[in-house]
Amino acid sequence: MSLTPSTMLSLGTNAPDFQLPDIVSGNTISLKTFSAQKALLVIFLCRHCPFVNHVQQELAQIGKDYAGKDIGIVAISANDAANYPDDAPDKLKIMTQELDFKFPLCY
């Protein structure tokens, strides 16, 4: 993983709303989708990232461990499929199904 400078938001910062399609169901997922949960885990991932490849099984397990509990989980891929063809929605859908994600993956 490359060393990329970033700035952490302050804990407690409100998440901005979003409306993105789930690549498996086609349903629109938004922040309101998770309004009944006490917390929301947002995972930013892609297929071509070596780090994601390293932890993807654990992410799938986290989804299974927390299914039905009071925490929402959503994954978002924001990559450009033209520059990163492995991150195209059809390829991400295959990954989601192979790993049996129990949470939506939005693109």
mmCIF file of C-alpha atoms in Angstrom, residues 13-94:
data_model
loop_
_atom_site.group_PDB
_atom_site.id
_atom_site.type_symbol
_atom_site.label_atom_id
_atom_site.label_comp_id
_atom_site.label_asym_id
_atom_site.label_seq_id
_atom_site.Cartn_x
_atom_site.Cartn_y
_atom_site.Cartn_z
ATOM 1 C CA THR A 13 -18.410 14.183 12.191
ATOM 2 C CA ASN A 14 -21.728 13.604 10.444
ATOM 3 C CA ALA A 15 -21.427 11.554 7.273
ATOM 4 C CA PRO A 16 -22.639 13.236 4.094
ATOM 5 C CA ASP A 17 -25.717 11.687 2.539
ATOM 6 C CA PHE A 18 -25.267 9.565 -0.568
ATOM 7 C CA GLN A 19 -27.480 7.713 -3.017
ATOM 8 C CA LEU A 20 -25.728 4.898 -4.844
ATOM 9 C CA PRO A 21 -26.919 1.699 -6.499
ATOM 10 C CA ASP A 22 -26.117 -1.640 -4.904
ATOM 11 C CA ILE A 23 -24.398 -3.609 -7.681
ATOM 12 C CA VAL A 24 -26.126 -6.870 -6.728
ATOM 13 C CA SER A 25 -29.736 -5.875 -6.008
ATOM 14 C CA GLY A 26 -29.874 -2.644 -7.999
ATOM 15 C CA ASN A 27 -31.542 -0.970 -5.006
ATOM 16 C CA THR A 28 -30.578 2.593 -4.198
ATOM 17 C CA ILE A 29 -28.657 2.726 -0.932
ATOM 18 C CA SER A 30 -28.430 5.947 1.059
ATOM 19 C CA LEU A 31 -27.433 7.053 4.512
ATOM 20 C CA LYS A 32 -31.118 6.824 5.475
ATOM 21 C CA THR A 33 -31.049 3.100 4.631
ATOM 22 C CA PHE A 34 -29.143 2.662 7.895
ATOM 23 C CA SER A 35 -31.011 5.182 10.064
ATOM 24 C CA ALA A 36 -32.324 2.477 12.422
ATOM 25 C CA GLN A 37 -28.824 1.201 13.232
ATOM 26 C CA LYS A 38 -26.725 2.596 16.066
ATOM 27 C CA ALA A 39 -23.598 2.767 13.908
ATOM 28 C CA LEU A 40 -22.553 2.475 10.284
ATOM 29 C CA LEU A 41 -19.322 0.973 8.982
ATOM 30 C CA VAL A 42 -18.446 2.379 5.554
ATOM 31 C CA ILE A 43 -15.826 0.391 3.655
ATOM 32 C CA PHE A 44 -14.127 1.896 0.612
ATOM 33 C CA LEU A 45 -12.764 -0.907 -1.526
ATOM 34 C CA CYS A 46 -11.825 -2.033 -5.003
ATOM 35 C CA ARG A 47 -10.690 -5.247 -6.665
ATOM 36 C CA HIS A 48 -7.258 -4.130 -7.836
ATOM 37 C CA CYS A 49 -5.946 -2.971 -4.441
ATOM 38 C CA PRO A 50 -3.438 -5.412 -2.875
ATOM 39 C CA PHE A 51 -4.516 -4.380 0.623
ATOM 40 C CA VAL A 52 -8.189 -5.059 -0.123
ATOM 41 C CA ASN A 53 -7.230 -8.409 -1.636
ATOM 42 C CA HIS A 54 -5.405 -9.195 1.601
ATOM 43 C CA VAL A 55 -8.366 -8.350 3.878
ATOM 44 C CA GLN A 56 -11.383 -9.218 1.706
ATOM 45 C CA GLN A 57 -12.047 -12.543 3.462
ATOM 46 C CA GLU A 58 -12.029 -10.767 6.817
ATOM 47 C CA LEU A 59 -14.394 -8.084 5.488
ATOM 48 C CA ALA A 60 -16.767 -10.834 4.388
ATOM 49 C CA GLN A 61 -16.523 -12.426 7.853
ATOM 50 C CA ILE A 62 -17.229 -9.097 9.561
ATOM 51 C CA GLY A 63 -20.371 -8.817 7.439
ATOM 52 C CA LYS A 64 -21.472 -12.272 8.578
ATOM 53 C CA ASP A 65 -20.575 -11.649 12.227
ATOM 54 C CA TYR A 66 -22.566 -8.415 12.395
ATOM 55 C CA ALA A 67 -25.554 -9.417 10.245
ATOM 56 C CA GLY A 68 -28.727 -8.889 12.239
ATOM 57 C CA LYS A 69 -26.980 -6.763 14.849
ATOM 58 C CA ASP A 70 -27.451 -3.051 15.417
ATOM 59 C CA ILE A 71 -24.703 -1.940 13.034
ATOM 60 C CA GLY A 72 -25.043 -1.178 9.359
ATOM 61 C CA ILE A 73 -22.332 -2.016 6.848
ATOM 62 C CA VAL A 74 -21.948 -0.679 3.325
ATOM 63 C CA ALA A 75 -19.047 -0.930 0.891
ATOM 64 C CA ILE A 76 -18.428 1.718 -1.749
ATOM 65 C CA SER A 77 -16.185 1.535 -4.791
ATOM 66 C CA ALA A 78 -15.469 4.944 -6.259
ATOM 67 C CA ASN A 79 -12.890 3.936 -8.857
ATOM 68 C CA ASP A 80 -13.036 4.735 -12.546
ATOM 69 C CA ALA A 81 -13.747 1.505 -14.429
ATOM 70 C CA ALA A 82 -12.137 2.916 -17.581
ATOM 71 C CA ASN A 83 -8.795 3.229 -15.794
ATOM 72 C CA TYR A 84 -9.308 0.214 -13.530
ATOM 73 C CA PRO A 85 -11.344 -2.396 -15.470
ATOM 74 C CA ASP A 86 -11.240 -4.853 -12.555
ATOM 75 C CA ASP A 87 -13.271 -2.313 -10.585
ATOM 76 C CA ALA A 88 -16.167 -2.244 -13.053
ATOM 77 C CA PRO A 89 -19.549 -3.038 -11.477
ATOM 78 C CA ASP A 90 -19.865 -6.419 -13.220
ATOM 79 C CA LYS A 91 -16.498 -7.548 -11.833
ATOM 80 C CA LEU A 92 -17.314 -6.199 -8.371
ATOM 81 C CA LYS A 93 -20.603 -8.089 -8.460
ATOM 82 C CA ILE A 94 -18.711 -11.336 -9.077
#
